[in-house]
Short mmCIF file of C-alpha atoms in Angstrom, two decimals:
data_model
loop_
_atom_site.label_atom_id
_atom_site.label_comp_id
_atom_site.label_asym_id
_atom_site.label_seq_id
_atom_site.Cartn_x
_atom_site.Cartn_y
_atom_site.Cartn_z
CA UNK A 1 -47.47 52.00 109.03
CA UNK A 2 -51.02 52.77 108.88
CA UNK A 3 -52.93 49.96 108.05
CA UNK A 4 -55.52 50.43 105.11
CA UNK A 5 -58.13 47.63 104.72
CA UNK A 6 -60.12 47.54 101.55
CA UNK A 7 -61.56 44.23 101.88
CA UNK A 8 -65.18 45.61 102.37
CA UNK A 9 -65.02 47.24 98.94
CA UNK A 10 -65.05 44.40 96.83
CA UNK A 11 -68.79 44.41 96.28
CA UNK A 12 -68.27 47.79 94.03
CA UNK A 13 -64.78 47.18 92.53
CA UNK A 14 -62.76 44.01 91.76
CA UNK A 15 -59.24 43.10 92.48
CA UNK A 16 -58.24 43.20 88.60
CA UNK A 17 -59.65 46.66 88.41
CA UNK A 18 -57.63 47.93 91.16
CA UNK A 19 -54.14 46.11 89.53
CA UNK A 20 -55.02 47.51 86.36
CA UNK A 21 -54.70 51.10 87.97
CA UNK A 22 -50.90 50.71 89.07
CA UNK A 23 -49.20 52.34 86.29
CA UNK A 24 -51.66 55.08 86.70
CA UNK A 25 -51.00 55.29 90.36
CA UNK A 26 -47.40 55.09 90.06
CA UNK A 27 -47.37 57.90 87.35
CA UNK A 28 -49.33 60.00 89.70
CA UNK A 29 -46.76 59.45 92.61
CA UNK A 30 -43.91 60.01 90.09
CA UNK A 31 -45.62 63.43 88.91
CA UNK A 32 -45.87 64.52 92.42
CA UNK A 33 -41.98 63.86 93.60
CA UNK A 34 -40.28 64.74 90.55
CA UNK A 35 -42.38 68.05 90.81
CA UNK A 36 -43.26 67.93 86.96
CA UNK A 37 -46.93 68.46 87.16
CA UNK A 38 -49.46 71.31 87.59
CA UNK A 39 -48.89 73.18 90.85
CA UNK A 40 -45.23 72.26 91.33
CA UNK A 41 -44.31 75.27 92.50
CA UNK A 42 -46.10 74.41 95.92
CA UNK A 43 -44.55 70.88 96.63
CA UNK A 44 -42.18 72.48 99.70
CA UNK A 45 -44.24 70.30 101.95
CA UNK A 46 -42.80 67.23 100.79
CA UNK A 47 -39.47 67.96 102.48
CA UNK A 48 -41.00 69.52 105.56
CA UNK A 49 -40.37 66.46 107.86
CA UNK A 50 -37.01 66.21 109.63
CA UNK A 51 -35.51 63.70 112.19
CA UNK A 52 -33.56 66.33 113.61
CA UNK A 53 -34.23 69.39 115.75
CA UNK A 54 -33.68 72.44 113.51
CA UNK A 55 -32.75 76.19 114.53
CA UNK A 56 -36.53 77.23 113.63
CA UNK A 57 -37.72 74.45 115.87
CA UNK A 58 -35.71 75.42 118.62
CA UNK A 59 -36.69 78.85 118.36
CA UNK A 60 -40.38 77.88 117.97
CA UNK A 61 -39.86 75.89 121.36
CA UNK A 62 -38.45 78.88 123.24
CA UNK A 63 -41.41 81.30 122.03
CA UNK A 64 -43.74 78.57 122.99
CA UNK A 65 -42.13 78.08 126.49
CA UNK A 66 -42.58 82.13 126.91
CA UNK A 67 -46.20 81.81 125.91
CA UNK A 68 -46.65 78.77 128.64
CA UNK A 69 -45.21 80.73 130.98
CA UNK A 70 -46.72 84.42 130.63
CA UNK A 71 -50.25 83.59 129.27
CA UNK A 72 -53.34 82.32 130.68
CA UNK A 73 -54.68 82.27 127.16
CA UNK A 74 -53.23 82.07 123.88
CA UNK A 75 -54.94 83.26 120.73
CA UNK A 76 -54.43 81.57 117.14
CA UNK A 77 -55.66 84.20 114.44
CA UNK A 78 -56.24 82.30 110.74
CA UNK A 79 -58.67 81.12 108.93
CA UNK A 80 -58.46 77.41 106.54
CA UNK A 81 -55.20 75.58 107.03
CA UNK A 82 -54.10 78.25 109.11
CA UNK A 83 -56.07 77.15 112.03
CA UNK A 84 -57.52 73.89 111.21
CA UNK A 85 -54.68 71.73 111.23
CA UNK A 86 -53.23 73.09 114.93
CA UNK A 87 -56.77 72.94 116.15
CA UNK A 88 -57.04 69.48 114.47
CA UNK A 89 -54.04 68.16 116.33
CA UNK A 90 -54.46 69.77 119.84
CA UNK A 91 -58.18 68.19 119.95
CA UNK A 92 -57.09 64.72 118.83
CA UNK A 93 -54.16 64.70 121.18
CA UNK A 94 -55.87 66.36 124.38
CA UNK A 95 -59.87 66.14 123.59
CA UNK A 96 -62.39 68.77 122.50
CA UNK A 97 -62.64 69.77 126.36
CA UNK A 98 -58.86 70.43 126.66
CA UNK A 99 -59.31 73.97 127.59
CA UNK A 100 -61.23 73.45 130.99
CA UNK A 101 -58.83 74.50 134.01
CA UNK A 102 -56.13 75.55 132.10
CA UNK A 103 -54.05 78.59 132.67
CA UNK A 104 -50.42 80.05 133.27
CA UNK A 105 -48.29 76.96 132.88
CA UNK A 106 -50.49 75.49 130.62
CA UNK A 107 -52.51 78.06 128.80
CA UNK A 108 -56.14 77.80 127.14
CA UNK A 109 -55.81 78.03 123.52
CA UNK A 110 -58.67 79.66 121.53
CA UNK A 111 -59.00 80.49 117.58
CA UNK A 112 -60.15 83.61 116.02
CA UNK A 113 -60.20 84.99 112.44
CA UNK A 114 -62.04 82.30 110.96
CA UNK A 115 -65.54 83.94 110.82
CA UNK A 116 -67.24 87.05 110.98
CA UNK A 117 -69.66 85.89 113.90
CA UNK A 118 -70.31 89.04 116.22
CA UNK A 119 -71.51 86.44 118.77
CA UNK A 120 -68.15 84.48 118.58
CA UNK A 121 -66.14 87.70 118.91
CA UNK A 122 -68.21 88.65 121.98
CA UNK A 123 -67.72 85.62 123.74
CA UNK A 124 -64.02 85.68 122.98
CA UNK A 125 -63.84 88.93 124.55
CA UNK A 126 -65.70 87.47 127.59
CA UNK A 127 -63.13 84.39 127.97
CA UNK A 128 -60.21 87.07 127.86
CA UNK A 129 -61.45 89.16 130.40
CA UNK A 130 -59.01 89.41 133.64
CA UNK A 131 -56.61 87.04 131.62
CA UNK A 132 -52.83 87.45 130.33
CA UNK A 133 -52.74 86.48 127.06
CA UNK A 134 -50.72 86.34 123.53
CA UNK A 135 -51.50 85.94 120.10
CA UNK A 136 -50.15 84.31 117.07
CA UNK A 137 -51.43 86.02 113.83
CA UNK A 138 -51.25 83.43 110.86
CA UNK A 139 -51.46 84.76 107.34
CA UNK A 140 -49.03 84.75 104.45
CA UNK A 141 -50.82 87.84 103.04
CA UNK A 142 -52.12 89.75 106.21
CA UNK A 143 -54.92 91.11 104.22
CA UNK A 144 -57.40 88.21 104.33
CA UNK A 145 -60.58 89.74 105.78
CA UNK A 146 -61.50 87.49 108.43
CA UNK A 147 -58.16 87.23 110.35
CA UNK A 148 -57.15 90.84 109.64
CA UNK A 149 -60.28 92.24 111.55
CA UNK A 150 -59.49 89.86 114.49
CA UNK A 151 -55.98 90.84 114.42
CA UNK A 152 -56.65 94.82 114.43
CA UNK A 153 -59.19 94.10 117.42
CA UNK A 154 -56.77 91.81 119.45
CA UNK A 155 -53.90 94.10 118.65
CA UNK A 156 -55.78 97.09 120.19
CA UNK A 157 -57.04 94.73 123.45
CA UNK A 158 -53.35 93.83 123.87
CA UNK A 159 -52.09 97.58 123.67
CA UNK A 160 -54.83 98.95 126.00
CA UNK A 161 -53.99 96.07 128.51
CA UNK A 162 -50.01 96.14 128.16
CA UNK A 163 -49.12 99.14 126.52
CA UNK A 164 -47.58 99.56 123.07
CA UNK A 165 -44.25 98.05 124.26
CA UNK A 166 -45.71 95.33 126.35
CA UNK A 167 -48.18 94.33 123.51
CA UNK A 168 -45.05 94.02 121.20
CA UNK A 169 -43.75 90.91 123.27
CA UNK A 170 -46.94 88.91 122.91
CA UNK A 171 -47.82 89.25 119.19
CA UNK A 172 -46.10 86.28 116.87
CA UNK A 173 -46.64 86.78 113.20
CA UNK A 174 -46.36 83.71 111.21
CA UNK A 175 -46.42 84.84 107.63
CA UNK A 176 -44.20 85.17 104.46
CA UNK A 177 -40.48 85.36 104.70
CA UNK A 178 -40.14 88.87 102.83
CA UNK A 179 -43.42 90.16 101.39
CA UNK A 180 -46.93 90.89 102.54
CA UNK A 181 -48.73 93.31 104.73
CA UNK A 182 -48.03 91.07 107.77
CA UNK A 183 -44.57 90.87 107.08
CA UNK A 184 -44.16 94.78 106.77
CA UNK A 185 -46.26 95.11 109.83
CA UNK A 186 -44.17 92.63 111.97
CA UNK A 187 -41.00 94.26 110.76
CA UNK A 188 -42.15 98.01 111.77
CA UNK A 189 -43.64 96.82 115.03
CA UNK A 190 -41.01 94.51 116.40
CA UNK A 191 -43.10 91.25 116.78
CA UNK A 192 -41.32 87.94 116.66
CA UNK A 193 -41.84 86.05 113.25
CA UNK A 194 -41.94 82.71 111.98
CA UNK A 195 -41.79 81.81 108.27
CA UNK A 196 -44.57 79.88 106.00
CA UNK A 197 -42.35 78.74 103.22
CA UNK A 198 -43.48 80.23 99.96
CA UNK A 199 -43.69 76.81 98.09
CA UNK A 200 -46.06 75.90 100.97
CA UNK A 201 -50.02 76.15 100.70
CA UNK A 202 -52.15 76.95 103.62
CA UNK A 203 -53.70 73.53 103.65
CA UNK A 204 -50.25 71.73 103.61
CA UNK A 205 -48.78 73.67 106.02
CA UNK A 206 -49.68 72.10 109.53
CA UNK A 207 -45.75 70.80 109.96
CA UNK A 208 -44.45 74.42 109.61
CA UNK A 209 -44.51 76.89 112.27
CA UNK A 210 -48.32 77.39 111.18
CA UNK A 211 -49.04 74.20 113.51
CA UNK A 212 -45.78 73.54 115.23
CA UNK A 213 -46.07 76.92 117.38
CA UNK A 214 -49.80 76.41 118.84
CA UNK A 215 -48.78 72.56 119.34
CA UNK A 216 -45.74 73.45 121.31
CA UNK A 217 -47.87 75.91 123.45
CA UNK A 218 -50.46 73.01 123.87
CA UNK A 219 -47.51 70.97 125.47
CA UNK A 220 -47.21 68.34 122.45
CA UNK A 221 -43.56 67.34 121.64
CA UNK A 222 -43.03 69.06 118.00
CA UNK A 223 -39.74 67.17 117.63
CA UNK A 224 -41.77 63.62 117.97
CA UNK A 225 -44.04 65.09 115.37
CA UNK A 226 -41.75 65.85 113.01
CA UNK A 227 -39.76 62.71 113.44
CA UNK A 228 -43.16 60.48 112.76
CA UNK A 229 -43.75 62.71 109.60
CA UNK A 230 -40.14 62.03 108.86
CA UNK A 231 -40.58 58.23 109.07
CA UNK A 232 -43.65 58.45 107.12
CA UNK A 233 -41.82 60.29 104.35
CA UNK A 234 -39.58 56.98 104.02
CA UNK A 235 -41.98 54.41 104.58
CA UNK A 236 -44.63 55.65 102.03
CA UNK A 237 -42.18 56.26 99.41
CA UNK A 238 -42.82 52.51 98.49
CA UNK A 239 -44.01 52.29 94.71
CA UNK A 240 -46.59 49.37 94.84
CA UNK A 241 -49.89 48.63 96.23
CA UNK A 242 -48.04 47.49 99.49
CA UNK A 243 -48.09 51.12 100.13
CA UNK A 244 -51.11 52.05 102.13
CA UNK A 245 -51.05 55.57 100.34
CA UNK A 246 -51.50 53.82 96.90
CA UNK A 247 -54.16 51.90 98.24
CA UNK A 248 -56.38 54.81 99.85
CA UNK A 249 -55.86 57.06 96.80
CA UNK A 250 -56.48 54.40 94.23
CA UNK A 251 -59.57 52.98 95.80
CA UNK A 252 -61.36 56.40 96.35
CA UNK A 253 -60.85 56.98 92.79
CA UNK A 254 -61.83 53.81 91.27
CA UNK A 255 -65.00 54.22 93.44
CA UNK A 256 -65.52 57.69 92.30
CA UNK A 257 -65.51 56.40 88.72
CA UNK A 258 -68.26 54.05 89.71
CA UNK A 259 -70.44 57.04 91.01
CA UNK A 260 -69.48 57.08 94.71
CA UNK A 261 -69.43 61.14 94.64
CA UNK A 262 -69.37 61.33 98.54
CA UNK A 263 -66.79 60.32 100.97
CA UNK A 264 -67.56 60.40 104.69
CA UNK A 265 -64.51 60.34 106.75
CA UNK A 266 -65.48 59.16 110.33
CA UNK A 267 -63.92 57.82 113.42
CA UNK A 268 -65.36 56.66 116.92
CA UNK A 269 -63.23 59.21 118.65
CA UNK A 270 -65.16 62.63 119.88
CA UNK A 271 -61.51 64.28 119.73
CA UNK A 272 -61.36 63.34 115.74
CA UNK A 273 -63.72 65.85 114.62
CA UNK A 274 -61.62 68.73 113.96
CA UNK A 275 -59.20 66.55 112.23
CA UNK A 276 -61.93 65.60 109.97
CA UNK A 277 -62.63 68.94 109.32
CA UNK A 278 -58.93 69.19 108.42
CA UNK A 279 -59.18 66.46 106.11
CA UNK A 280 -62.45 67.91 104.71
CA UNK A 281 -60.67 71.16 103.60
CA UNK A 282 -57.44 69.21 102.28
CA UNK A 283 -59.24 67.10 99.90
CA UNK A 284 -61.78 69.17 99.22
CA UNK A 285 -59.73 72.32 98.37
CA UNK A 286 -57.37 70.26 96.48
CA UNK A 287 -59.78 68.05 94.13
CA UNK A 288 -62.78 70.18 93.77
CA UNK A 289 -62.15 71.83 90.30
CA UNK A 290 -62.96 71.46 86.86
CA UNK A 291 -66.47 70.02 87.60
CA UNK A 292 -64.87 66.80 89.23
CA UNK A 293 -64.11 65.66 92.69
CA UNK A 294 -65.52 63.70 95.69
CA UNK A 295 -67.65 65.60 98.21
CA UNK A 296 -65.75 65.31 101.38
CA UNK A 297 -68.07 64.98 104.60
CA UNK A 298 -66.40 64.19 108.37
CA UNK A 299 -68.78 62.36 110.69
CA UNK A 300 -68.29 61.41 114.56
CA UNK A 301 -69.42 58.00 115.23
CA UNK A 302 -71.42 56.87 117.14
CA UNK A 303 -72.98 60.22 117.83
CA UNK A 304 -73.87 60.86 113.93
CA UNK A 305 -75.17 57.05 113.56
CA UNK A 306 -78.04 58.68 115.13
CA UNK A 307 -78.43 61.68 112.69
CA UNK A 308 -77.07 60.41 109.45
CA UNK A 309 -77.09 56.76 110.21
CA UNK A 310 -80.42 56.35 108.44
CA UNK A 311 -79.32 58.10 105.35
CA UNK A 312 -76.05 56.17 105.03
CA UNK A 313 -77.88 52.87 105.59
CA UNK A 314 -80.83 53.52 103.15
CA UNK A 315 -80.12 56.59 101.32
CA UNK A 316 -79.10 57.27 97.94
CA UNK A 317 -76.07 54.80 97.09
CA UNK A 318 -73.79 57.60 96.00
CA UNK A 319 -71.42 57.48 99.03
CA UNK A 320 -68.53 55.45 100.60
CA UNK A 321 -66.97 55.51 103.81
CA UNK A 322 -63.60 55.81 105.30
CA UNK A 323 -63.34 54.44 109.20
CA UNK A 324 -60.49 55.67 111.06
CA UNK A 325 -59.72 53.29 114.36
CA UNK A 326 -57.00 53.90 116.80
CA UNK A 327 -55.82 51.38 119.39
CA UNK A 328 -57.40 51.71 122.70
CA UNK A 329 -55.64 53.59 125.45
CA UNK A 330 -53.93 52.34 128.43
CA UNK A 331 -56.49 53.85 131.06
CA UNK A 332 -59.97 51.60 130.94
CA UNK A 333 -63.24 52.20 132.06
CA UNK A 334 -64.95 48.95 133.34
CA UNK A 335 -68.82 49.10 133.30
CA UNK A 336 -69.83 47.95 136.71
CA UNK A 337 -72.79 45.83 137.62
CA UNK A 338 -76.17 47.15 139.47
CA UNK A 339 -78.14 45.12 141.56
CA UNK A 340 -81.49 46.47 140.36
CA UNK A 341 -80.41 46.35 136.59
CA UNK A 342 -83.21 48.53 135.45
CA UNK A 343 -81.34 49.73 132.43
CA UNK A 344 -80.55 45.92 131.54
CA UNK A 345 -77.01 46.56 131.04
CA UNK A 346 -75.66 44.06 133.37
CA UNK A 347 -74.98 41.60 130.54
CA UNK A 348 -72.11 44.21 129.97
CA UNK A 349 -70.87 44.11 133.54
CA UNK A 350 -67.28 43.89 134.02
CA UNK A 351 -66.54 44.57 130.44
CA UNK A 352 -64.66 47.72 129.29
CA UNK A 353 -66.01 50.64 127.30
CA UNK A 354 -63.22 49.55 124.57
CA UNK A 355 -64.96 46.47 123.94
CA UNK A 356 -68.27 47.80 123.48
CA UNK A 357 -66.63 50.52 121.31
CA UNK A 358 -65.07 47.60 119.22
CA UNK A 359 -68.37 46.07 118.82
CA UNK A 360 -70.28 48.99 117.78
CA UNK A 361 -67.57 49.33 114.98
CA UNK A 362 -67.70 46.00 113.76
CA UNK A 363 -71.53 46.07 113.94
CA UNK A 364 -71.60 49.41 112.02
CA UNK A 365 -69.16 48.16 109.56
CA UNK A 366 -71.36 44.87 108.75
CA UNK A 367 -74.57 46.84 108.54
CA UNK A 368 -73.21 49.60 106.09
CA UNK A 369 -71.42 47.08 103.84
CA UNK A 370 -74.87 44.90 103.73
CA UNK A 371 -76.70 48.20 102.88
CA UNK A 372 -74.52 48.58 99.81
CA UNK A 373 -71.78 51.21 101.04
CA UNK A 374 -68.46 50.38 100.38
CA UNK A 375 -66.00 50.89 103.51
CA UNK A 376 -62.12 51.49 103.61
CA UNK A 377 -60.95 51.31 107.22
CA UNK A 378 -57.69 52.92 108.30
CA UNK A 379 -56.05 51.40 111.77
CA UNK A 380 -53.95 54.20 112.92
CA UNK A 381 -52.21 52.07 115.42
CA UNK A 382 -51.19 53.87 118.92
CA UNK A 383 -52.08 57.43 119.17
CA UNK A 384 -49.09 59.63 120.08
CA UNK A 385 -47.30 62.59 119.06
CA UNK A 386 -45.24 60.66 116.38
CA UNK A 387 -48.31 58.98 114.92
CA UNK A 388 -49.85 62.71 114.82
CA UNK A 389 -46.89 63.80 112.27
CA UNK A 390 -47.24 60.18 110.51
CA UNK A 391 -51.13 60.98 110.12
CA UNK A 392 -50.62 64.44 108.68
CA UNK A 393 -47.96 63.30 106.00
CA UNK A 394 -49.89 60.17 105.23
CA UNK A 395 -52.85 62.06 104.27
CA UNK A 396 -51.24 64.94 102.25
CA UNK A 397 -49.50 62.49 100.19
CA UNK A 398 -52.57 60.46 99.52
CA UNK A 399 -54.17 63.68 98.70
CA UNK A 400 -51.66 65.08 96.25
CA UNK A 401 -51.52 61.51 94.62
CA UNK A 402 -55.41 61.31 94.39
CA UNK A 403 -55.50 64.63 92.62
CA UNK A 404 -53.28 63.81 89.95
CA UNK A 405 -55.12 60.62 89.61
CA UNK A 406 -58.26 62.59 89.06
CA UNK A 407 -56.24 65.07 86.63
CA UNK A 408 -56.78 68.35 88.50
CA UNK A 409 -54.05 70.62 89.73
CA UNK A 410 -53.69 69.82 93.62
CA UNK A 411 -52.10 73.20 94.72
CA UNK A 412 -54.59 76.10 93.26
CA UNK A 413 -57.90 77.10 94.49
CA UNK A 414 -59.32 79.55 91.80
CA UNK A 415 -62.93 79.18 92.99
CA UNK A 416 -62.27 80.46 96.77
CA UNK A 417 -61.32 83.85 95.35
CA UNK A 418 -64.99 84.43 93.77
CA UNK A 419 -66.83 84.79 97.08
CA UNK A 420 -64.08 87.23 98.24
CA UNK A 421 -64.53 89.39 95.07
CA UNK A 422 -68.35 89.53 95.67
CA UNK A 423 -67.95 90.09 99.18
CA UNK A 424 -65.05 93.26 98.53
CA UNK A 425 -67.55 94.58 96.02
CA UNK A 426 -70.51 94.74 98.31
CA UNK A 427 -68.32 95.87 101.23
CA UNK A 428 -67.05 98.85 98.65
CA UNK A 429 -63.32 97.80 99.03
CA UNK A 430 -61.62 100.11 96.60
CA UNK A 431 -60.73 98.28 93.09
CA UNK A 432 -63.64 96.05 93.24
CA UNK A 433 -66.30 98.36 92.36
CA UNK A 434 -67.02 96.24 89.26
#
């Protein structure tokens, strides 16, 4: 189980206050699992984890093996949950520089369709020059502007390079099972397809082919990912404050009610940065409604201690932190001695980098708590493929319960559509003139 430590929030709330929330948290958990709350037509993610390899998973692995064999580069086209989940997983497991030195057998993985920057597109074109590549298009509709533009351009590049028949074998569509422009396009063109279940929203879709195909192409064992999620589904069904999901959901809501309007989600691992981005969308899009919601911000420590540290330490006291920790890896880095010691580091000679990291964490924790910032800590344990699945399910379940505690629909996003309508009107899209 993931360990949630709330011992550093007691200066802001008390144990009796937490225990008084037990019935409320229990009701929120029951509302979620019974499916009788707002948004209950998007609860399919609750049942995605499985300990057994499914036919769909086998088909995903076969496609991934083919991509790994015939492609130097795999481009994942999507926006929001359609790219944040897989990118978060790959960078957490393999590091932010995972693409360096890769090629056929272990292809580079790039992401497109998540913005409208010409510079980014030009860079991607340069990266694809002289490379064999395949693409996955992830969209329920196929008409979302950013990925649709990228799809059209990448499809043209593939057809120019391989011909229509050759390109067809390098395009994979992950979409709705029966409807939408992408489903129609894939059927007409003969692309291999994988299904996003209709009852799973984008930000909860990482344990569908949305995440599993890119993870498999990256060489991550998706069977172990799903087993980890399946074990989490069992473990975190516990209905008491012995459940760390309950602790996290309850404490963040209790702090919000006391004026802590911003949550900083942090780790001392650089590879965690995109995972923080996935968490940011999950909680931000789930809870930010009806004038309510914690503002989610992710940070990378210790780097951001030199940029955000001053604000955290002495800025407005409207924040709390959730610090995520992992067990140290087996391969160690030992700090060596230096005869001249001009940098003054000999006091650390023969110490490991993990030792220094741990002291930085403890020092930061103490400083921020002393500065009036409540801190939740999450000890994830050993980072592996199974743990990855557990983390995704843990946070999705926490988010659903937390949103019902907040009193909002966890599974809609009406505000996201507003910018789209304005953009379509300005672009002159038919039907949006007014």
